[in-house]
Amino acid sequence: MLRDTQVSIEHRTSELRVGVIGVGYFGRHHCRLLSELAGVVLRGVSDTNPQAMDDVLRSRSAQDRAGGVASELTASVDYRRILPLVDAVVIATPTATHCPIALECLRAGKHVFIEKPITSTLQEADLIIQEAHRRGLITQVGHVERYNPAFMRAQSLIDTPLCIESERFSPLIDRAFNIDVTLDLMIHDIDIVLSIARSKVRSIKALGARVLTQKIDMARAWIEFDNGLNAVLMTGRLYPHKKRTLKVFHREFSLSVDLHNMALARHFKDGASIATEDIVIERSEPLKNELMAFVNCVRDNIHPPVTALQARNALELTLLINDIIKENKAYESLMI
């Protein structure tokens, strides 16, 4: 059985062999960062695109030459061929393939890290959760903002918030043409809000629009929780610059979290005015923090900070918001 223990982000010493399945946009970053982690060996990569694997192999060869070492890295278009070589895998393939690949890896006895969203459907997420539980294996999902230093520091200051506001905007990129902005971007903030609220959802209102693609490009959601917390989430991908901010309001103070620039400020009443205190953040790469947490969980056999069940909950709420938007139920409360 897995132990429920607070995870610290630090290196361990025993060697862990890891493979990356899917080495496209995100997978390449996983390969790079895994190669930098102490006690971790990148042993295998797989992708249906041979050119993507060649790019990783060339990058790894350059790293080896610079470090004066020679490492063994197996590449195959069939991910099953790398499974006997590794203890754990990172799955960074298209979302529709997450479930079958994850199930096969779990059945082969491998711990799995799955990029968000966990799956396309709740039924698929349930299959992964059940299989991992049955085999006592770690399954972590890549909701990377949980490992953003600004949010990690803010967590220690959040008490009993009254309201949360999030804004997440970005330019439109090619890889986003076939996915709703809710599943691509808003799901990050939904996961964050759920981690703060720790309460059941009472009602949801949402609206959205298709602008440049056949998918939802802009969305806004209002969520009310049983504990009285209210959240307003805004997202879009038609903006010239990235913006990822979170505001958390308490009775006596508020927090402004800039996830993009890794900045944090606390605002509070000072006489007749509002004072601002900038809080120092120790900067680090969120994805690297996330992978270090996964490695530590595998080594210590403890639950990850973002479990498959938490990822399923974020997916459930995101899909519900999608349905409200697509069925023209904007501003209609929905009890769940």
Coordinates of C-alpha atoms in Angstrom, one line a residue:
M1 CA 0.0 0.0 0.0
L2 CA 1.1 3.6 -0.6
R3 CA 1.8 5.8 2.3
D4 CA 0.2 9.2 2.7
T5 CA 3.1 11.5 3.3
Q6 CA 4.0 15.1 2.6
V7 CA 6.4 15.1 -0.4
S8 CA 9.5 17.2 -0.2
I9 CA 11.2 18.3 -3.5
E10 CA 14.7 17.0 -3.1
H11 CA 17.0 14.5 -4.7
R12 CA 17.4 10.9 -3.5
T13 CA 20.4 8.7 -4.1
S14 CA 19.3 5.4 -5.6
E15 CA 19.2 5.1 -9.4
L16 CA 15.8 5.1 -11.1
R17 CA 15.4 4.1 -14.7
V18 CA 12.8 6.2 -16.6
G19 CA 11.4 6.1 -20.1
V20 CA 9.5 8.8 -21.9
I21 CA 6.6 7.9 -24.3
G22 CA 5.9 10.7 -26.6
V23 CA 8.8 13.1 -27.3
G24 CA 7.0 16.0 -29.0
Y25 CA 6.5 19.5 -27.6
F26 CA 6.3 18.4 -23.9
G27 CA 8.1 15.1 -24.1
R28 CA 11.4 16.8 -25.2
H29 CA 11.3 18.9 -22.0
H30 CA 10.7 15.8 -19.9
C31 CA 13.7 14.1 -21.5
R32 CA 15.9 17.2 -20.9
L33 CA 15.0 17.5 -17.2
L34 CA 15.1 13.8 -16.4
S35 CA 18.6 13.8 -17.7
E36 CA 19.5 16.5 -15.2
L37 CA 18.1 14.8 -12.1
A38 CA 20.6 13.1 -9.8
G39 CA 20.0 9.4 -9.4
V40 CA 17.8 9.2 -12.5
V41 CA 18.7 7.5 -15.8
L42 CA 16.8 8.2 -19.0
R43 CA 16.9 4.7 -20.5
G44 CA 14.2 4.7 -23.2
V45 CA 12.2 7.0 -25.5
S46 CA 9.4 6.2 -27.8
D47 CA 7.4 8.1 -30.4
T48 CA 5.5 7.3 -33.6
N49 CA 7.5 10.1 -35.2
P50 CA 11.1 8.8 -35.8
Q51 CA 12.3 12.4 -36.4
A52 CA 11.2 13.4 -32.9
M53 CA 13.2 10.5 -31.4
D54 CA 16.3 11.4 -33.5
D55 CA 16.1 14.9 -32.1
V56 CA 16.2 13.6 -28.6
L57 CA 19.0 11.2 -29.4
R58 CA 21.1 14.0 -30.9
S59 CA 20.5 16.2 -27.9
R60 CA 21.4 13.4 -25.5
S61 CA 24.6 12.7 -27.5
A62 CA 25.6 16.4 -27.3
Q63 CA 25.0 16.3 -23.5
D64 CA 27.1 13.2 -23.2
R65 CA 30.0 14.7 -25.1
A66 CA 29.9 17.9 -23.0
G67 CA 29.9 15.8 -19.8
G68 CA 32.5 13.4 -21.0
V69 CA 30.2 10.4 -20.5
A70 CA 28.6 7.7 -22.6
S71 CA 25.0 6.8 -21.7
E72 CA 22.8 4.1 -23.2
L73 CA 19.4 5.3 -24.5
T74 CA 17.1 3.0 -26.4
A75 CA 14.6 4.5 -28.9
S76 CA 11.7 2.7 -30.5
V77 CA 8.5 3.6 -32.3
D78 CA 6.9 0.8 -30.2
Y79 CA 6.8 1.9 -26.6
R80 CA 6.4 -1.7 -25.5
R81 CA 10.0 -2.3 -26.4
I82 CA 11.3 0.1 -23.8
L83 CA 9.2 -1.2 -20.9
P84 CA 11.6 -4.0 -19.8
L85 CA 14.4 -1.4 -19.5
V86 CA 12.7 1.0 -17.1
D87 CA 11.1 1.3 -13.6
A88 CA 8.8 4.2 -14.5
V89 CA 7.5 6.0 -17.5
V90 CA 6.4 9.5 -18.5
I91 CA 3.4 9.5 -20.9
A92 CA 3.4 12.7 -23.0
T93 CA 1.3 11.5 -25.9
P94 CA -2.0 12.9 -27.2
T95 CA -4.7 12.7 -24.6
A96 CA -6.8 10.1 -26.5
T97 CA -3.9 7.6 -26.1
H98 CA -3.3 8.1 -22.4
C99 CA -5.6 5.4 -21.2
P100 CA -4.4 2.4 -23.3
I101 CA -0.8 3.3 -22.9
A102 CA -1.1 3.9 -19.1
L103 CA -2.9 0.6 -18.6
E104 CA -0.3 -1.4 -20.5
C105 CA 2.5 0.3 -18.5
L106 CA 0.8 -0.4 -15.2
R107 CA 0.2 -4.0 -16.1
A108 CA 3.9 -4.3 -16.9
G109 CA 4.6 -3.1 -13.3
K110 CA 5.7 0.4 -14.2
H111 CA 5.0 3.6 -12.2
V112 CA 3.4 6.2 -14.5
F113 CA 3.5 9.9 -14.8
I114 CA 0.8 11.2 -17.2
E115 CA 0.6 14.6 -18.7
K116 CA -2.6 16.5 -18.1
P117 CA -5.4 16.0 -18.8
I118 CA -5.3 12.5 -17.3
T119 CA -7.6 11.1 -20.1
S120 CA -10.4 12.2 -22.4
T121 CA -13.2 10.6 -20.4
L122 CA -14.0 9.9 -16.8
Q123 CA -14.5 6.2 -17.6
E124 CA -10.9 6.0 -18.8
A125 CA -9.6 7.9 -15.7
D126 CA -11.4 5.4 -13.5
L127 CA -9.7 2.5 -15.3
I128 CA -6.3 3.9 -14.6
I129 CA -7.1 4.7 -11.0
Q130 CA -8.4 1.1 -10.4
E131 CA -5.4 -0.5 -12.2
A132 CA -2.8 1.5 -10.3
H133 CA -4.6 0.8 -6.9
R134 CA -4.8 -2.9 -7.8
R135 CA -1.1 -3.1 -8.4
G136 CA 0.1 -0.7 -5.8
L137 CA 1.9 1.6 -8.3
I138 CA 2.4 5.3 -8.3
T139 CA 0.3 7.3 -10.8
Q140 CA 1.0 11.1 -10.9
V141 CA -0.6 13.6 -13.3
G142 CA 1.1 16.6 -14.7
H143 CA -0.8 19.6 -13.3
V144 CA 2.4 21.5 -13.4
E145 CA 1.2 24.7 -11.8
R146 CA 1.0 23.0 -8.4
Y147 CA 4.8 23.0 -8.6
N148 CA 5.2 26.6 -9.6
P149 CA 7.3 28.2 -6.8
A150 CA 4.9 31.2 -6.6
F151 CA 1.9 29.0 -6.0
M152 CA 3.8 26.7 -3.6
R153 CA 4.8 29.7 -1.5
A154 CA 1.2 31.1 -1.7
Q155 CA -0.2 27.8 -0.4
S156 CA 1.5 28.4 3.0
L157 CA -0.3 31.7 3.3
I158 CA -3.8 30.7 2.2
D159 CA -6.1 30.2 5.1
T160 CA -9.9 30.4 4.6
P161 CA -10.4 32.3 1.3
L162 CA -13.6 34.0 0.4
C163 CA -13.0 34.3 -3.3
I164 CA -10.5 33.3 -6.0
E165 CA -10.0 34.9 -9.4
S166 CA -7.9 33.4 -12.1
E167 CA -6.8 34.7 -15.5
R168 CA -5.0 32.5 -18.0
F169 CA -4.4 33.9 -21.5
S170 CA -2.0 32.9 -24.3
P171 CA -1.5 33.2 -28.0
L172 CA -3.0 30.6 -30.3
I173 CA -0.5 27.9 -31.2
D174 CA -0.8 25.0 -33.7
R175 CA -1.1 22.3 -31.2
A176 CA -4.2 23.9 -29.6
F177 CA -6.4 23.8 -32.7
N178 CA -8.0 20.4 -31.8
I179 CA -8.7 21.0 -28.1
D180 CA -11.1 23.3 -26.2
V181 CA -9.3 26.0 -24.3
T182 CA -11.0 24.7 -21.1
L183 CA -9.2 21.4 -21.4
D184 CA -6.0 23.0 -22.7
L185 CA -5.7 25.9 -20.3
M186 CA -8.5 26.4 -17.8
I187 CA -8.0 22.9 -16.3
H188 CA -4.8 24.1 -14.7
D189 CA -6.8 26.7 -12.7
I190 CA -9.6 24.3 -12.0
D191 CA -7.1 21.9 -10.4
I192 CA -5.6 24.8 -8.3
V193 CA -9.0 26.0 -7.2
L194 CA -10.1 22.4 -6.2
S195 CA -6.8 22.0 -4.2
I196 CA -7.6 25.2 -2.3
A197 CA -11.4 24.7 -1.8
R198 CA -11.4 21.1 -0.5
S199 CA -15.2 21.3 -0.7
K200 CA -18.0 20.0 -2.9
V201 CA -19.2 22.2 -5.8
R202 CA -22.6 23.7 -5.2
S203 CA -23.2 25.4 -8.5
I204 CA -21.6 26.4 -11.8
K205 CA -22.2 29.1 -14.4
A206 CA -20.2 29.3 -17.6
L207 CA -20.0 30.8 -21.0
G208 CA -17.6 30.6 -23.9
A209 CA -17.1 31.2 -27.6
R210 CA -15.5 29.8 -30.7
V211 CA -13.6 32.5 -32.5
L212 CA -10.7 31.3 -34.7
T213 CA -11.1 27.5 -34.4
Q214 CA -13.9 25.0 -34.3
K215 CA -13.2 24.5 -30.5
I216 CA -13.9 26.8 -27.6
D217 CA -11.3 29.6 -27.7
M218 CA -12.5 31.8 -24.8
A219 CA -14.3 30.7 -21.6
R220 CA -15.4 32.1 -18.3
A221 CA -16.7 30.1 -15.3
W222 CA -18.2 30.9 -12.0
I223 CA -18.0 28.2 -9.3
E224 CA -19.6 28.2 -5.9
F225 CA -18.6 25.7 -3.3
D226 CA -20.5 24.3 -0.3
N227 CA -18.1 26.0 2.1
G228 CA -18.9 29.4 0.7
L229 CA -15.9 29.9 -1.5
N230 CA -16.5 31.5 -4.9
A231 CA -14.2 31.2 -7.8
V232 CA -14.2 33.1 -11.1
L233 CA -12.0 31.6 -13.9
M234 CA -11.2 33.4 -17.2
T235 CA -9.2 31.9 -20.0
G236 CA -8.5 32.5 -23.7
R237 CA -5.9 31.8 -26.4
L238 CA -6.3 34.8 -28.6
Y239 CA -4.0 37.2 -26.8
P240 CA -0.6 38.6 -27.9
H241 CA 1.2 37.7 -24.6
K242 CA 0.9 35.0 -21.9
K243 CA -0.8 35.9 -18.7
R244 CA -1.3 33.5 -15.8
T245 CA -2.5 35.1 -12.6
L246 CA -4.3 34.1 -9.4
K247 CA -5.9 36.4 -6.8
V248 CA -7.0 34.9 -3.5
F249 CA -9.1 37.1 -1.3
H250 CA -9.4 36.7 2.5
R251 CA -11.2 38.9 5.0
E252 CA -8.0 40.6 6.2
F253 CA -5.8 40.3 3.2
S254 CA -5.4 39.2 -0.4
L255 CA -2.7 37.5 -2.4
S256 CA -1.7 38.2 -6.0
V257 CA 0.1 35.3 -7.6
D258 CA 1.8 35.8 -10.9
L259 CA 2.4 32.3 -12.1
H260 CA 4.0 33.4 -15.4
N261 CA 6.6 35.6 -13.8
M262 CA 6.8 33.7 -10.5
A263 CA 5.9 36.6 -8.3
L264 CA 3.8 36.9 -5.2
A265 CA 2.4 39.9 -3.3
R266 CA 0.3 40.2 -0.2
H267 CA -2.1 43.1 0.2
F268 CA -3.6 44.3 3.5
K269 CA -5.3 47.3 5.0
D270 CA -2.9 49.9 6.5
G271 CA -5.0 52.6 8.0
A272 CA -7.0 54.3 5.3
S273 CA -5.0 52.7 2.5
I274 CA -4.0 49.3 1.1
A275 CA -0.4 48.3 1.6
T276 CA 1.5 45.8 -0.5
E277 CA 4.2 43.4 0.6
D278 CA 6.3 41.7 -2.1
I279 CA 7.2 38.2 -1.0
V280 CA 10.5 36.7 -2.1
I281 CA 10.2 33.6 -4.2
E282 CA 13.0 31.1 -4.7
R283 CA 12.8 30.5 -8.4
S284 CA 12.9 27.1 -9.9
E285 CA 11.5 25.3 -12.9
P286 CA 8.0 23.9 -12.2
L287 CA 8.3 20.9 -14.5
K288 CA 11.6 19.9 -12.9
N289 CA 10.0 20.2 -9.5
E290 CA 7.2 18.1 -10.7
L291 CA 9.5 15.3 -12.0
M292 CA 11.5 15.4 -8.8
A293 CA 8.4 14.9 -6.8
F294 CA 7.4 11.9 -9.0
V295 CA 10.8 10.3 -8.6
N296 CA 10.7 10.8 -4.8
C297 CA 7.2 9.3 -4.6
V298 CA 8.4 6.2 -6.6
R299 CA 11.5 5.8 -4.4
D300 CA 9.6 6.3 -1.1
N301 CA 6.4 4.6 -2.1
I302 CA 4.2 7.5 -1.1
H303 CA 1.2 9.2 -2.7
P304 CA 2.1 12.0 -5.1
P305 CA 0.9 15.6 -4.5
V306 CA -1.3 15.4 -7.6
T307 CA -3.0 12.0 -7.6
A308 CA -4.9 10.4 -10.5
L309 CA -8.1 10.9 -8.4
Q310 CA -7.4 14.6 -8.1
A311 CA -6.8 14.8 -11.8
R312 CA -10.0 13.0 -12.4
N313 CA -11.9 15.5 -10.3
A314 CA -10.4 18.4 -12.3
L315 CA -11.3 16.6 -15.6
E316 CA -14.9 16.1 -14.3
L317 CA -15.4 19.7 -13.5
T318 CA -13.8 20.8 -16.8
L319 CA -16.0 18.6 -18.8
L320 CA -19.0 19.8 -17.0
I321 CA -18.1 23.4 -17.8
N322 CA -17.6 22.4 -21.4
D323 CA -21.1 20.9 -21.5
I324 CA -22.7 24.0 -20.0
I325 CA -21.0 26.2 -22.6
K326 CA -21.8 23.9 -25.6
E327 CA -25.4 23.4 -24.5
N328 CA -26.0 27.1 -24.2
K329 CA -26.6 26.9 -20.5
A330 CA -24.6 30.1 -19.8
Y331 CA -25.4 31.6 -16.4
E332 CA -27.5 28.6 -15.4
S333 CA -26.6 27.1 -12.1
L334 CA -26.1 23.3 -12.1
M335 CA -26.1 21.3 -9.0
I336 CA -23.6 18.4 -8.8

